[in-house]
Amino acid sequence: MSSLQRRFPRPRDLAPLMHFKTPELNAKKRRLRNALTIHDLRTIAKRRTPKAAFDYTEGAAEAEISLARARQAFEDIQFNPGILRNVSVVDTSSTVLGGPTAFPFGIAPTGFTRMMQSEGEIAGAGAAAAAGIPFALSTMGTTAIEDVKATNPNGRNWFQLYMWKDRERSMALVDRAAASGFDTLLVTVDVPVAGARLRDKRNGFSIPPQLTLGTVINALPRPEWWINFLTTEPLAFASLDRWSGTVGELLDTMFDPTVTFEDLAWIKDQWPGKLVVKGVQNLDDAKRLASMGVDGITLSNHGGRQLDRAPIPFHLLPEVAREVGMDTEIHLDTGIMSGADIVAAVALGAKFTMVGRAYLYGLMAGGREGVDRAIEILGEQIVRTMRLLGVNSLEELTPAHVTQLERLAPRAR
């Protein structure tokens, strides 16, 4: 027989145990507060965004193997923490390309951004300004260079350049970015032609959107997106004339497949600020760029959106950092979905990282507030990971903190 003595609880005993959480009546704030990871923001974004727009963000080239491998590479690591360190204070700031950043990541250049959510690049630039991180505007962006500068007047603004067949128009954009005080030019070099983005073809994704019966049915549960889309400025490229056709057709019409290292050297001579080459995918090219005196290279396979089965940037990182990291800054993108991914990249030699989809998931989930939440989530994860590793600053991170576990290894020839 149990000796446990029972009694009726007294109200004064229950009071300290029952603290009711104040309900959040604002639906947007409630859903963003409940999002604890970038994956949570993705779930919200998918629910609130029409399929064609969401798939443009989510999708990659062909079978989407490159993107899956890039994300898997970050999961296939082992952290090696130190213990009994004083980590009461952690500094996540650093100097990147001669300027400050509060975290070792910035917002990557993304095209058609107002298609994802009507606030578009203005939300991204404003959130970057508030967080103290760089914001990169794409050539294919849907907000003017000057408007991004007005939104982020005192922060780090970078401009991403695709070389077009019309060189004069390309360089006119570069001149506008320089005149607006953008401090860095990102020259993307992995798009001689458009990758085969099959989701877009299957969805009939075009600019402007083409309405079909399927599009209308898919839109019915997402009235806010359509109301915003129809009651704001018509979607147009900030840097281009209007276009009517698919994204792939646009890229193949505009982009110049003849661009060479000599053209890059010419661009470098025209640009007064820092120059980073984005889309580097092997060590030999990294060495050649370093010898040209570029300020940085970004290891990237374009988020898996160009050549499927392309090299995994995170796997390239250690070797490239060892060989050229003393001569030029090494940046990295593709596959980043958490602050722990960013910490791992920094430990293995990346000076800086860029997030594209992670930012867009936040944008689609809640506009400017959603981008703020995405940055907040990544920042919290960076700080927590650093503390658990036993480091106080980014400079203390070393390759010894990360072991890349082997899943895919080349066969002997």
XYZ file of N, CA and C in Angstrom, residues 141-281:
423
model
N 17.649 42.130 -59.725
C 16.798 42.572 -58.628
C 15.612 43.380 -59.124
N 14.662 43.572 -58.240
C 13.436 44.283 -58.597
C 13.286 45.568 -57.788
N 14.399 46.104 -57.319
C 14.439 47.398 -56.643
C 15.648 48.152 -57.169
N 15.503 49.425 -57.419
C 16.568 50.212 -58.024
C 17.762 50.346 -57.087
N 18.930 50.463 -57.679
C 20.165 50.670 -56.932
C 20.021 51.831 -55.964
N 19.467 52.929 -56.443
C 19.358 54.126 -55.630
C 18.381 53.946 -54.479
N 17.348 53.141 -54.681
C 16.373 52.905 -53.606
C 16.962 52.010 -52.518
N 17.808 51.056 -52.905
C 18.495 50.243 -51.893
C 19.403 51.129 -51.055
N 20.130 52.027 -51.708
C 20.996 52.944 -50.973
C 20.192 53.815 -50.016
N 19.027 54.282 -50.442
C 18.191 55.111 -49.567
C 17.692 54.318 -48.368
N 17.448 53.035 -48.556
C 16.987 52.179 -47.462
C 18.117 51.856 -46.492
N 19.313 51.713 -47.013
C 20.479 51.337 -46.203
C 21.585 52.384 -46.423
N 21.339 53.631 -45.991
C 22.248 54.723 -46.367
C 23.629 54.646 -45.733
N 23.725 54.040 -44.561
C 24.996 54.029 -43.835
C 25.602 52.638 -43.712
N 24.958 51.643 -44.327
C 25.423 50.262 -44.191
C 26.245 49.813 -45.377
N 26.533 48.512 -45.399
C 27.344 47.912 -46.463
C 26.421 47.454 -47.589
N 26.484 48.118 -48.721
C 25.736 47.716 -49.905
C 26.703 47.193 -50.957
N 26.410 45.993 -51.485
C 27.218 45.378 -52.528
C 26.344 45.211 -53.770
N 26.953 45.281 -54.942
C 26.204 45.084 -56.182
C 26.740 43.866 -56.912
N 25.827 42.991 -57.315
C 26.196 41.774 -58.037
C 26.001 42.001 -59.525
N 27.048 41.703 -60.309
C 27.033 41.972 -61.739
C 27.047 40.688 -62.548
N 26.101 40.588 -63.492
C 26.197 39.627 -64.584
C 26.659 40.400 -65.820
N 27.638 39.873 -66.530
C 28.035 40.530 -67.772
C 27.047 40.159 -68.875
N 26.504 41.201 -69.507
C 25.573 41.008 -70.597
C 26.287 41.103 -71.934
N 25.586 40.687 -72.955
C 26.105 40.883 -74.306
C 26.248 42.370 -74.609
N 25.378 43.172 -74.047
C 25.456 44.630 -74.182
C 26.344 45.161 -73.061
N 27.644 45.284 -73.322
C 28.600 45.668 -72.287
C 28.338 47.084 -71.763
N 27.892 47.965 -72.622
C 27.660 49.335 -72.174
C 26.571 49.390 -71.107
N 25.527 48.603 -71.284
C 24.448 48.582 -70.289
C 24.932 47.950 -68.997
N 25.761 46.924 -69.101
C 26.311 46.311 -67.892
C 27.106 47.322 -67.093
N 27.992 48.028 -67.768
C 28.855 48.959 -67.058
C 28.105 50.200 -66.600
N 26.986 50.503 -67.248
C 26.157 51.615 -66.753
C 25.618 51.293 -65.360
N 25.283 50.025 -65.127
C 24.843 49.610 -63.793
C 25.985 49.732 -62.789
N 27.178 49.330 -63.208
C 28.343 49.436 -62.330
C 28.585 50.890 -61.958
N 28.458 51.781 -62.923
C 28.652 53.207 -62.653
C 27.606 53.728 -61.672
N 26.360 53.275 -61.838
C 25.306 53.703 -60.904
C 25.585 53.218 -59.490
N 26.048 51.962 -59.377
C 26.363 51.417 -58.058
C 27.506 52.200 -57.411
N 28.529 52.540 -58.198
C 29.644 53.319 -57.665
C 29.178 54.704 -57.236
N 28.343 55.324 -58.052
C 27.843 56.655 -57.724
C 26.973 56.642 -56.468
N 26.326 55.508 -56.205
C 25.461 55.384 -55.019
C 26.229 54.959 -53.776
N 27.530 54.775 -53.900
C 28.342 54.445 -52.734
C 28.387 52.976 -52.373
N 28.026 52.089 -53.305
C 28.175 50.653 -53.038
C 29.664 50.358 -52.920
N 30.057 49.620 -51.884
C 31.486 49.471 -51.629
C 32.115 48.241 -52.255
N 31.289 47.290 -52.746
C 31.830 46.039 -53.276
C 31.055 45.611 -54.510
N 31.795 45.103 -55.492
C 31.190 44.550 -56.702
C 31.399 43.044 -56.690
N 30.297 42.286 -56.777
C 30.347 40.831 -56.891
C 30.142 40.472 -58.362
N 31.161 39.951 -59.001
C 31.037 39.556 -60.404
C 30.758 38.059 -60.449
N 29.556 37.704 -60.888
C 29.166 36.290 -60.949
C 29.632 35.702 -62.279
N 30.352 34.571 -62.193
C 31.026 34.034 -63.381
C 30.577 32.628 -63.762
N 29.508 32.130 -63.132
C 29.093 30.750 -63.399
C 27.797 30.664 -64.203
N 27.473 31.735 -64.959
C 26.226 31.727 -65.730
C 26.512 32.124 -67.182
N 27.303 31.328 -67.918
C 27.431 31.627 -69.347
C 26.108 31.396 -70.075
N 25.341 30.434 -69.582
C 23.967 30.197 -70.041
C 23.155 29.806 -68.813
N 21.846 29.824 -68.952
C 20.979 29.476 -67.832
C 21.000 27.982 -67.565
N 20.980 27.605 -66.288
C 20.808 26.213 -65.928
C 19.386 25.754 -66.229
N 19.190 24.460 -66.280
C 17.871 23.894 -66.576
C 17.072 23.784 -65.289
N 16.316 24.815 -64.991
C 15.528 24.841 -63.758
C 14.134 24.296 -64.071
N 14.006 23.001 -63.845
C 12.843 22.290 -64.363
C 11.565 22.654 -63.626
N 11.677 23.000 -62.345
C 10.445 23.398 -61.636
C 9.797 24.589 -62.339
N 10.622 25.561 -62.746
C 10.079 26.747 -63.392
C 9.383 26.396 -64.706
N 9.983 25.478 -65.456
C 9.363 25.075 -66.724
C 8.040 24.366 -66.477
N 8.033 23.498 -65.467
C 6.800 22.761 -65.187
C 5.710 23.676 -64.653
N 6.114 24.711 -63.935
C 5.134 25.650 -63.382
C 4.761 26.748 -64.365
N 5.438 26.794 -65.526
C 5.186 27.883 -66.462
C 5.588 29.224 -65.884
N 6.615 29.217 -65.027
C 7.019 30.451 -64.337
C 7.584 31.447 -65.339
N 6.990 32.623 -65.384
C 7.426 33.649 -66.309
C 7.326 35.007 -65.647
N 7.908 36.000 -66.295
C 7.842 37.377 -65.833
C 7.170 38.192 -66.927
N 5.974 38.784 -66.661
C 5.181 38.674 -65.434
C 4.500 37.305 -65.342
N 3.904 36.981 -64.171
C 3.257 35.682 -64.009
C 2.120 35.495 -65.004
N 1.999 34.280 -65.526
C 0.909 33.956 -66.416
C -0.145 33.174 -65.638
N -1.359 33.664 -65.697
C -2.445 33.026 -64.953
C -2.995 31.843 -65.740
N -3.075 30.710 -65.062
C -3.737 29.525 -65.603
C -4.766 29.082 -64.572
N -5.587 28.081 -64.925
C -6.551 27.566 -63.965
C -5.833 27.052 -62.725
N -4.710 26.349 -62.944
C -3.945 25.832 -61.816
C -3.398 26.943 -60.952
N -2.922 28.038 -61.589
C -2.397 29.182 -60.835
C -3.482 29.773 -59.956
N -4.673 29.936 -60.518
C -5.777 30.532 -59.760
C -6.167 29.642 -58.585
N -6.265 28.338 -58.825
C -6.638 27.416 -57.748
C -5.593 27.450 -56.637
N -4.314 27.469 -57.028
C -3.231 27.513 -56.039
C -3.244 28.819 -55.258
N -3.745 29.895 -55.874
C -3.729 31.207 -55.223
C -4.852 31.383 -54.208
N -5.919 30.618 -54.335
C -7.095 30.849 -53.496
C -6.784 30.844 -51.992
N -5.951 29.911 -51.493
C -5.653 29.934 -50.054
C -4.590 30.970 -49.672
N -4.117 31.744 -50.621
C -3.033 32.698 -50.365
C -3.440 34.095 -50.821
N -4.560 34.626 -50.327
C -5.056 35.914 -50.831
C -4.130 37.077 -50.513
N -3.411 37.027 -49.386
C -2.561 38.163 -49.016
C -1.465 38.389 -50.057
N -0.867 37.282 -50.546
C 0.192 37.432 -51.557
C -0.368 38.129 -52.788
N -1.548 37.683 -53.246
C -2.113 38.266 -54.464
C -2.562 39.696 -54.255
N -3.121 40.002 -53.103
C -3.524 41.389 -52.832
C -2.311 42.305 -52.872
N -1.228 41.866 -52.225
C -0.008 42.672 -52.239
C 0.553 42.795 -53.650
N 0.537 41.708 -54.405
C 1.088 41.709 -55.753
C 0.315 42.653 -56.672
N -1.004 42.654 -56.520
C -1.852 43.428 -57.430
C -1.994 44.883 -57.030
N -1.689 45.224 -55.781
C -1.901 46.598 -55.310
C -0.604 47.354 -55.070
N 0.532 46.785 -55.453
C 1.810 47.494 -55.374
C 2.329 47.728 -56.790
N 3.466 48.394 -56.893
C 4.035 48.695 -58.206
C 4.178 47.422 -59.030
N 3.848 47.473 -60.319
C 3.999 46.277 -61.159
C 5.421 45.754 -61.103
N 5.532 44.430 -61.115
C 6.848 43.805 -61.036
C 7.647 44.126 -62.289
N 8.841 44.656 -62.072
C 9.749 44.962 -63.174
C 11.169 44.876 -62.658
N 12.085 44.666 -63.573
C 13.482 44.653 -63.176
C 13.936 46.078 -62.929
N 14.619 46.289 -61.822
C 15.093 47.624 -61.502
C 16.129 48.098 -62.508
N 16.867 47.165 -63.094
C 17.988 47.526 -63.952
C 17.723 47.269 -65.430
N 16.534 46.734 -65.755
C 16.281 46.314 -67.124
C 14.955 46.849 -67.616
N 14.731 46.673 -68.913
C 13.408 46.920 -69.451
C 12.496 45.769 -69.031
N 11.205 45.970 -69.235
C 10.276 44.891 -68.907
C 10.521 43.695 -69.821
N 10.170 42.533 -69.295
C 10.399 41.294 -70.033
C 9.154 40.448 -69.962
N 8.851 39.782 -71.050
C 7.729 38.860 -71.069
C 8.230 37.525 -71.590
N 8.405 36.581 -70.696
C 8.915 35.274 -71.074
C 9.414 34.549 -69.851
N 9.996 33.389 -70.066
C 10.496 32.610 -68.942
C 11.830 33.171 -68.469
N 12.198 32.791 -67.248
C 13.461 33.245 -66.685
C 14.633 32.728 -67.516
N 14.594 31.448 -67.885
C 15.679 30.883 -68.667
C 15.853 31.592 -70.002
N 14.754 31.916 -70.663
C 14.833 32.640 -71.933
C 15.470 34.007 -71.741
N 15.131 34.658 -70.654
C 15.714 35.970 -70.368
C 17.229 35.861 -70.183
N 17.658 34.881 -69.364
C 19.087 34.743 -69.101
C 19.851 34.417 -70.378
N 19.326 33.518 -71.178
C 20.026 33.143 -72.402
C 20.062 34.289 -73.404
N 19.069 35.146 -73.373
C 19.045 36.299 -74.274
C 20.061 37.352 -73.868
N 20.206 37.546 -72.568
C 21.023 38.649 -72.062
C 22.475 38.291 -71.812
N 22.726 37.152 -71.183
C 24.049 36.889 -70.637
C 25.045 36.501 -71.720
N 26.280 36.893 -71.497
C 27.329 36.754 -72.500
C 28.179 35.514 -72.220
N 28.110 34.504 -73.086
C 28.899 33.289 -72.856
C 30.366 33.425 -73.277
N 30.778 34.609 -73.741
C 32.157 34.788 -74.205
C 33.058 35.430 -73.162
N 32.547 35.705 -71.961
C 33.332 36.412 -70.938
C 34.534 35.566 -70.518
N 35.704 36.209 -70.410
C 36.951 35.528 -70.074
C 37.645 36.233 -68.909
N 38.792 35.681 -68.495
C 39.592 36.316 -67.453
C 40.040 37.721 -67.872
N 40.265 37.924 -69.150
C 40.669 39.248 -69.632
C 39.540 40.256 -69.432
N 38.305 39.821 -69.664
C 37.163 40.709 -69.416
C 37.059 41.050 -67.933
N 37.324 40.059 -67.092
C 37.277 40.301 -65.653
C 38.321 41.337 -65.249
N 39.517 41.233 -65.817
C 40.566 42.212 -65.513
C 40.130 43.609 -65.934
N 39.439 43.690 -67.065
C 38.935 44.984 -67.533
C 37.901 45.556 -66.561
N 36.978 44.693 -66.097
C 35.982 45.144 -65.119
C 36.669 45.634 -63.848
N 37.675 44.901 -63.407
C 38.406 45.275 -62.200
C 39.003 46.680 -62.319
N 39.499 47.004 -63.504
C 40.080 48.329 -63.712
C 39.027 49.438 -63.665
N 37.778 49.086 -63.976
C 36.712 50.100 -64.002
C 36.124 50.387 -62.616
N 36.224 49.412 -61.737
C 35.508 49.494 -60.452
C 36.403 50.101 -59.376
N 35.921 51.133 -58.661
C 36.778 51.805 -57.675
C 36.847 51.122 -56.315
N 35.914 50.209 -56.025
C 35.864 49.599 -54.699
C 36.450 48.201 -54.673
N 35.981 47.400 -53.726
C 36.435 46.011 -53.610
C 35.746 45.151 -54.667
N 36.472 44.126 -55.138
C 35.914 43.251 -56.167
C 36.022 41.801 -55.719
N 34.884 41.107 -55.762
C 34.797 39.696 -55.396
C 34.279 38.919 -56.593
N 34.885 37.783 -56.889
C 34.438 36.927 -57.991
C 33.628 35.779 -57.403
N 32.390 35.678 -57.826
C 31.433 34.727 -57.245
C 31.146 33.599 -58.236
N 31.277 32.361 -57.753
C 31.004 31.211 -58.596
C 32.241 30.376 -58.865
N 33.273 30.517 -58.025
C 34.512 29.766 -58.185
C 34.278 28.328 -57.722
N 34.750 27.343 -58.550
C 34.432 25.942 -58.255
C 35.620 24.999 -58.387
